Amino acid sequence: MERAFLVGAPRKGSDDATHVDEHLEELERLADTAGAQVIGRTIQRIDAPSPNFYLGQGKVETLKDELASAHATLMLFDESLTPVQGVKLEKSLGVRVMDRTEVILDIFATRARSHEAKLQVELAQLEYLLPRLTRMWTHLSRIRGGIGLRGPGETQLETDRRVIRRKISVLKKRLKDVAEHRANQRQGRRDLPSAALVGYTNAGKSSLLKALSGEDVFIEDRLFATVDTLAREVDVGEGYRYRLTDTVGFIRKLPHHLVASFRATLEEAEDADLLLHVIDASHAGWEEQVDVVETEMRNAEVGTRNSKAGGERKRTIYVFNKADLLPDPDAFLAMVREHYPHAVLTSSVPSSAFGVPRFGVDDLRGALRTSAQALRPIAQIRVPVGNGKLLAALHRDAEVLEQIQRNGMVTVTARIEARLLGKLRHEGVEVILGGV
């Protein structure tokens, strides 16, 4: 097992400097997920990063002694390092140096299970690696000149860069095909309303999906325990069902290569009717985590309808999870509803009072049911028998519950999207809300 030493070096006066201890705690949890044992940590608040070592020369010398005495084999840096800073730190300290981005990419590489997730992670790793090849390939010598060794003069480094660029191009093409395939799948499953679970990593999204669906879902109390997209159908009562999709979790300082690579996955959230923003209510910094998620979603253009055209914000239910870890869940819910009026408090491990569950997922089912009724109300649509095109469209785009033909008219009772009802009315079709 790697023996990792953590280093935090935030800028003086920044938010990171205020929360540096919490950030290192998170980095330690990332190291644990990656399979490393943390044996020490240090913090230096800096005015500005130095171009050579990020840290000051004196701190690097002190670190070298600390790493040697702790028998560290790896240094994990909480900030992003340039290729030059990484090379010089490794040479000076005598151990491997990884920044937070590399740790997260390594975790995703080991946790990815589906073919799509593996493609996405490989693309992010290659885009991160490309500008750092000089550091990675220092053990290779350039082709020497001389008798029998003269040639095009191309270095191993340049060859590798070309290979990686070609591989990146191939992966982007494959992921584009994946995105088109996902879009076709979504077109073929419009009969159910859809919701995407989004949130900070380890907020309990997978646990909620398991509690709602009753199906087997992998759960582990670690950061980025799951990185694969998973969809399940959920019965929310009164005949309504939802298709819930568990998306990849967010984290502060999330590598932008990774967000870009997971674009096809995030489109599940972009095209969903509803977002369930899952928040770890027991975490002391849950408000910061909410800000991180919403910022990353804005950057990824997720969370609005027609986001590329500047559409309206998608409806979001704020789900405060892990109620079983709160000392006073009722007081907490009253407090958060001052800012999030329709917030829901849940627990996949409900606490009990006199044998009666207090907080589970029933309130969330109720909120989903209410949303389903608004998104896909039951309506009766009267269509002339001869209008086969419209009848076919209703069977394709709505959930037909009943169809009766009388006196040359077909009355179709169906759950249908509100926007489609508006379109039908605009075209002069007779629509009556409610049905049998």
JSON list of C-alpha atoms in Angstrom, two decimals, residues 116 174-189 264 267-268:
[
{"chain": "A", "resi": 116, "resn": "GLU", "atom": "CA", "xyz": [-18.93, 4.00, -21.74]},
{"chain": "A", "resi": 174, "resn": "ARG", "atom": "CA", "xyz": [-16.77, 6.94, -29.98]},
{"chain": "A", "resi": 175, "resn": "LEU", "atom": "CA", "xyz": [-18.26, 9.10, -27.23]},
{"chain": "A", "resi": 176, "resn": "LYS", "atom": "CA", "xyz": [-20.11, 11.14, -29.84]},
{"chain": "A", "resi": 177, "resn": "ASP", "atom": "CA", "xyz": [-21.65, 7.87, -31.05]},
{"chain": "A", "resi": 178, "resn": "VAL", "atom": "CA", "xyz": [-22.55, 7.03, -27.43]},
{"chain": "A", "resi": 179, "resn": "ALA", "atom": "CA", "xyz": [-24.26, 10.42, -27.04]},
{"chain": "A", "resi": 180, "resn": "GLU", "atom": "CA", "xyz": [-26.29, 9.84, -30.23]},
{"chain": "A", "resi": 181, "resn": "HIS", "atom": "CA", "xyz": [-27.24, 6.34, -29.03]},
{"chain": "A", "resi": 182, "resn": "ARG", "atom": "CA", "xyz": [-28.37, 7.75, -25.67]},
{"chain": "A", "resi": 183, "resn": "ALA", "atom": "CA", "xyz": [-30.44, 10.40, -27.46]},
{"chain": "A", "resi": 184, "resn": "ASN", "atom": "CA", "xyz": [-32.15, 7.70, -29.54]},
{"chain": "A", "resi": 185, "resn": "GLN", "atom": "CA", "xyz": [-32.85, 5.68, -26.39]},
{"chain": "A", "resi": 186, "resn": "ARG", "atom": "CA", "xyz": [-34.42, 8.71, -24.70]},
{"chain": "A", "resi": 187, "resn": "GLN", "atom": "CA", "xyz": [-36.64, 9.33, -27.72]},
{"chain": "A", "resi": 188, "resn": "GLY", "atom": "CA", "xyz": [-37.95, 5.77, -27.44]},
{"chain": "A", "resi": 189, "resn": "ARG", "atom": "CA", "xyz": [-38.89, 5.97, -23.76]},
{"chain": "A", "resi": 264, "resn": "ALA", "atom": "CA", "xyz": [-22.72, 12.18, -22.61]},
{"chain": "A", "resi": 267, "resn": "GLU", "atom": "CA", "xyz": [-26.93, 14.83, -20.82]},
{"chain": "A", "resi": 268, "resn": "GLU", "atom": "CA", "xyz": [-29.15, 12.36, -18.94]}
]
